[in-house]
Coordinates of C-alpha atoms in Angstrom, one line a residue:
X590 CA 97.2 103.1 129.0
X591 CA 96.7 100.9 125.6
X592 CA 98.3 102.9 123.1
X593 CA 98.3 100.2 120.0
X594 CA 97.0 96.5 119.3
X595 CA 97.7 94.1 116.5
X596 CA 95.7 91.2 116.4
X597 CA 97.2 88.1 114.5
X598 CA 96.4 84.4 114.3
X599 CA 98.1 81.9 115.6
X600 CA 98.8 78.7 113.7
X601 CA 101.7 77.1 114.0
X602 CA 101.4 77.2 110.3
X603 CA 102.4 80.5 110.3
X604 CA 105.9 79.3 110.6
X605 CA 107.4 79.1 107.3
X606 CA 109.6 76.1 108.6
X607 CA 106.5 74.1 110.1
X608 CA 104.5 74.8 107.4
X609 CA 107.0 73.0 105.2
X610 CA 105.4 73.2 101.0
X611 CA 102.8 74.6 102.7
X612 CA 103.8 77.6 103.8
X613 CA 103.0 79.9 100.4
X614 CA 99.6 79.5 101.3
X615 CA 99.5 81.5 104.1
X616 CA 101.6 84.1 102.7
X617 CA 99.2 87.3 102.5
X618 CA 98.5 86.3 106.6
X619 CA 102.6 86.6 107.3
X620 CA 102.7 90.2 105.1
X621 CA 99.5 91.3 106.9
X622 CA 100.6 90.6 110.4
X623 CA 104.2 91.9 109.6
X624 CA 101.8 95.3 108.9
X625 CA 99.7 94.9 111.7
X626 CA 103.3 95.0 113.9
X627 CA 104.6 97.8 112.3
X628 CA 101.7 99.5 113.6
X629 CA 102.8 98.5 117.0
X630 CA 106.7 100.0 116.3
X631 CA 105.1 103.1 115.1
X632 CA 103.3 103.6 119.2
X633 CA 106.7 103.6 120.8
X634 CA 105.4 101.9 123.8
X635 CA 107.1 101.4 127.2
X636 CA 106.2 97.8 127.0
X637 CA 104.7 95.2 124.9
X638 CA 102.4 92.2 126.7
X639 CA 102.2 89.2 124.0
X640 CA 98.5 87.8 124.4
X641 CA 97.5 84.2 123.3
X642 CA 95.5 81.1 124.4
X643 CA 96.9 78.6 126.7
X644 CA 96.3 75.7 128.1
X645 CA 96.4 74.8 131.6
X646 CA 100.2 74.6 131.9
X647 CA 100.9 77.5 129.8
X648 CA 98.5 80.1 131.6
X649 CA 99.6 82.9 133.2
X650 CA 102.5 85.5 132.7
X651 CA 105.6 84.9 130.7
X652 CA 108.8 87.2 131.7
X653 CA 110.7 88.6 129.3
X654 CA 113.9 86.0 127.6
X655 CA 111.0 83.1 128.3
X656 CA 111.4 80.7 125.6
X657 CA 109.9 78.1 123.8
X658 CA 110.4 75.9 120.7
X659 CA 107.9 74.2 117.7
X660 CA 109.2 70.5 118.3
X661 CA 106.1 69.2 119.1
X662 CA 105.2 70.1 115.6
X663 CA 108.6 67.9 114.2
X664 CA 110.6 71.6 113.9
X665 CA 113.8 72.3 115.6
X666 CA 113.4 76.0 115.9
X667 CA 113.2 77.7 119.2
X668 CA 112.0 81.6 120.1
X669 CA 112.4 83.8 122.5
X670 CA 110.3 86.5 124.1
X671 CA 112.1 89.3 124.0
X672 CA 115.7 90.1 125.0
X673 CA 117.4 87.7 126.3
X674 CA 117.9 88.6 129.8
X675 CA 120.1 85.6 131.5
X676 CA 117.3 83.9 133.0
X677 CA 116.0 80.2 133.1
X678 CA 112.1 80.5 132.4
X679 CA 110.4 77.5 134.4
X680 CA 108.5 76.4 131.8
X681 CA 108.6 77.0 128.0
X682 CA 106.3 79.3 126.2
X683 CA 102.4 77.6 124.7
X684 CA 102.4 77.1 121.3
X685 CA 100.3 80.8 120.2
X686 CA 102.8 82.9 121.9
X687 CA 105.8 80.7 120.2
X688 CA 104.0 82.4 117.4
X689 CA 103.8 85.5 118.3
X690 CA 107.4 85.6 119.6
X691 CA 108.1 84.6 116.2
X692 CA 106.7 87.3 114.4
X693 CA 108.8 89.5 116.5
X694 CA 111.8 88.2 115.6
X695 CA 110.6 88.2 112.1
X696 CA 110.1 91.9 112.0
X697 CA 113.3 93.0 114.3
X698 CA 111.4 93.9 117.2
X699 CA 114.1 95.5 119.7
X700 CA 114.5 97.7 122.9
X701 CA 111.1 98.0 124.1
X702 CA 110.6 95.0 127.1
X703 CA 107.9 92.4 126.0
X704 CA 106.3 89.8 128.5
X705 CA 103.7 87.6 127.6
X706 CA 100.3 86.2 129.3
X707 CA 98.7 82.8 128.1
X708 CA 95.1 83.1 128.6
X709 CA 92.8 79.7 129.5
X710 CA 90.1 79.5 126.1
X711 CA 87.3 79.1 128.3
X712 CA 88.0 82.4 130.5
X713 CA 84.7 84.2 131.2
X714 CA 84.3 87.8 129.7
X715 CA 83.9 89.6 132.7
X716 CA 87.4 87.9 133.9
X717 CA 89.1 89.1 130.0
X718 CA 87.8 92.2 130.6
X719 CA 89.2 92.9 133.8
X720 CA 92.9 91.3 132.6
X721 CA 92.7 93.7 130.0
X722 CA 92.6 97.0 131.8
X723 CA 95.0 95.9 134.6
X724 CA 97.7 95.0 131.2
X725 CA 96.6 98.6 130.2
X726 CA 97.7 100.4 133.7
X727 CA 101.0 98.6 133.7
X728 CA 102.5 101.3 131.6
X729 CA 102.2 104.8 130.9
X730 CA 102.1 103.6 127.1
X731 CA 101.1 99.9 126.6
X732 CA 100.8 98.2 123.3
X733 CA 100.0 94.5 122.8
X734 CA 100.0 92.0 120.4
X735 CA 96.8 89.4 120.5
X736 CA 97.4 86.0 119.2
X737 CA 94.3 84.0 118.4
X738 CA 92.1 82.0 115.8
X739 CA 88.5 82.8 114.7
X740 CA 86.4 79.6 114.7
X741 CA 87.5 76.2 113.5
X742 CA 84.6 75.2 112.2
X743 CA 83.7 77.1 108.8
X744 CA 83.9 73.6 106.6
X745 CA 83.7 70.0 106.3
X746 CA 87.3 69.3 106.5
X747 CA 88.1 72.0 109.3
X748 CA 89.6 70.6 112.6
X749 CA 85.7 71.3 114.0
X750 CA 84.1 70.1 111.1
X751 CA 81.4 72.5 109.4
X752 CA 79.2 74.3 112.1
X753 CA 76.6 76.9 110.3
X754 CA 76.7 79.1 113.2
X755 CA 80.7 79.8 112.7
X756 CA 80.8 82.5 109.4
X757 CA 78.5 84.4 111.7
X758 CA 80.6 84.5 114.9
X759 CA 83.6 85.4 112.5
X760 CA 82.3 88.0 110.7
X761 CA 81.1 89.7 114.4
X762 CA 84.0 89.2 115.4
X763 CA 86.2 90.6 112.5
X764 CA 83.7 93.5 112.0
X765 CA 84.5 94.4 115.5
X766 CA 88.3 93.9 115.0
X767 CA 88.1 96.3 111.9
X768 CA 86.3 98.8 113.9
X769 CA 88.2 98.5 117.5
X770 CA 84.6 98.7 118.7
X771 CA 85.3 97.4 122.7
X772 CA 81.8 96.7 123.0
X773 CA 80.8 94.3 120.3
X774 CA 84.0 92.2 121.1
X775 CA 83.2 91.8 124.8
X776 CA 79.5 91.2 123.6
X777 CA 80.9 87.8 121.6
X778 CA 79.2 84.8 122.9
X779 CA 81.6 82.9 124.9
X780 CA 79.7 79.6 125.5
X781 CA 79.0 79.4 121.6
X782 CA 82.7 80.6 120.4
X783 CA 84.0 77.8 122.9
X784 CA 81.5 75.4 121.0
X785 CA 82.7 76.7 117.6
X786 CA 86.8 76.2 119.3
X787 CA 87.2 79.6 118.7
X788 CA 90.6 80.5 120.2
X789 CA 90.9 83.9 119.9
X790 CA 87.8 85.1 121.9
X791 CA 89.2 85.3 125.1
X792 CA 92.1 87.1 124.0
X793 CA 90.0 89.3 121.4
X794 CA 88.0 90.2 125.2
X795 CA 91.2 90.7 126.9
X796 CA 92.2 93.6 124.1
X797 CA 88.7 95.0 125.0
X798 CA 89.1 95.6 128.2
X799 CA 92.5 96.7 127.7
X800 CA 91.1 99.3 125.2
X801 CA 87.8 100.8 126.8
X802 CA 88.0 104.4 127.1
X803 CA 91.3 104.5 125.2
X804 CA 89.9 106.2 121.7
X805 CA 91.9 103.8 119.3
X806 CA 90.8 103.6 115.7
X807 CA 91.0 100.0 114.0
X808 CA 92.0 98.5 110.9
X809 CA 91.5 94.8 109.4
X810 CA 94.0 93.5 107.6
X811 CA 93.3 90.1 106.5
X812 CA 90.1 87.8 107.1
X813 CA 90.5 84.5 105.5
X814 CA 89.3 81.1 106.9
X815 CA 91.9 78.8 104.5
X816 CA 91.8 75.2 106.4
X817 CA 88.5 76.2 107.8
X818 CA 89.8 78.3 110.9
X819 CA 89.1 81.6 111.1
X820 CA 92.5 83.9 110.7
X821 CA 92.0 87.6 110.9
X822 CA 94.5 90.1 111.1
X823 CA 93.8 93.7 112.4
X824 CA 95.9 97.1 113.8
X825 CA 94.8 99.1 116.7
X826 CA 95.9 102.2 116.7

């Protein structure tokens, strides 16, 4: 069963080295996401599942010592999921759970096996919800950390431009993280938070289904939109 959640966005950004002069600005999001992990530490679970959006080559699950690098973005820095276990992953890790594998390097994450799950934007909620309780039975004590943006629109320079719809579907959806309530994250509209290129949704669902019936109490940790995009940092616990 689901045991703990942190919830983190996923800009490459995040990375001190891509972020390059940058990178003070998104200082309070590192410290609140190194928080949000601890958080995870704290559950001692039997295994950690890294959740973020994917596209079409990087959907589906991730084995532990899967790796993948922030090139593309003109860094040479590679990560790893996890312990490095001797194996040749067939394809490298998408860009949100680079981030994510990041953050646990960052914070020393250790011992406890991690795999990761890339998850298609567009996935229908019924579909998240049902991921999420099958990542919830695959231990007695599952904890997972859920990579993803709020919406990309919230001003004229964002990489949406300005929608008026998106402050709404981010505050929902932060008001929801903040209070690990299942039901108003699965009740997010998935048609408009693909309109509004909100990344994290289907992720956000998956962590709903994962959580349903599980009695977790939620914290948010940071809710900021500073290029426009939507970054929210929360702990379940």
């Amino acid at each position: 069963m689901l045991v703990a959640a942190a919830v983190c966005p996923c800009p490459p950004l995040l990375v001190p080295d891509v972020a390059a002069g940058a990178a003070p600005e998104l200082d309070a999001a590192r410290t609140a996401c190194t928080d949000a992990l601890g958080v995870l530490a704290v559950s001692r679970p039997d295994l950690l599942i890294v959740i973020g959006p994917a596209d079409l080559a990087g959907r589906g699950p991730h084995p532990e010592g899967a790796t993948g690098t922030f090139e593309e973005f003109g860094v040479d820095l590679g990560v790893r999921i996890g312990r490095d276990l001797g194996t040749v992953a067939d394809r490298p890790l998408p860009a949100s759970l680079a981030v994510g594998a990041w953050l646990l390097a960052r914070t020393g994450w250790a011992d406890t096996p991690v795999e990761a799950l890339g998850v298609g934007e567009a996935l229908e909620t019924g579909r998240c919800t049902d991921t999420g309780r099958e990542l919830a039975a695959r231990a007695d004590r599952v904890a997972l950390l859920v990579m993803g943006d709020g919406s990309a629109c919230r001003t004229l320079k964002a990489p949406g431009y300005l929608d008026e719809r998106a402050a709404a579907f981010d505050a929902a959806a932060s008001r929801a993280l903040g209070a690990a309530d299942t039901g108003a994250l699965i009740a997010l509209d998935a048609a408009l938070g693909h309109e509004l290129k909100a990344a994290g949704r289907a992720p956000w669902q998956v962590l709903a289904g994962a959580a349903q019936g599980a009695g977790l109490d939620g914290r948010l940790l940071y809710d900021d939109a500073p290029y426009g995009v939507g970054y929210l940092v929360a702990a379940w616990s």
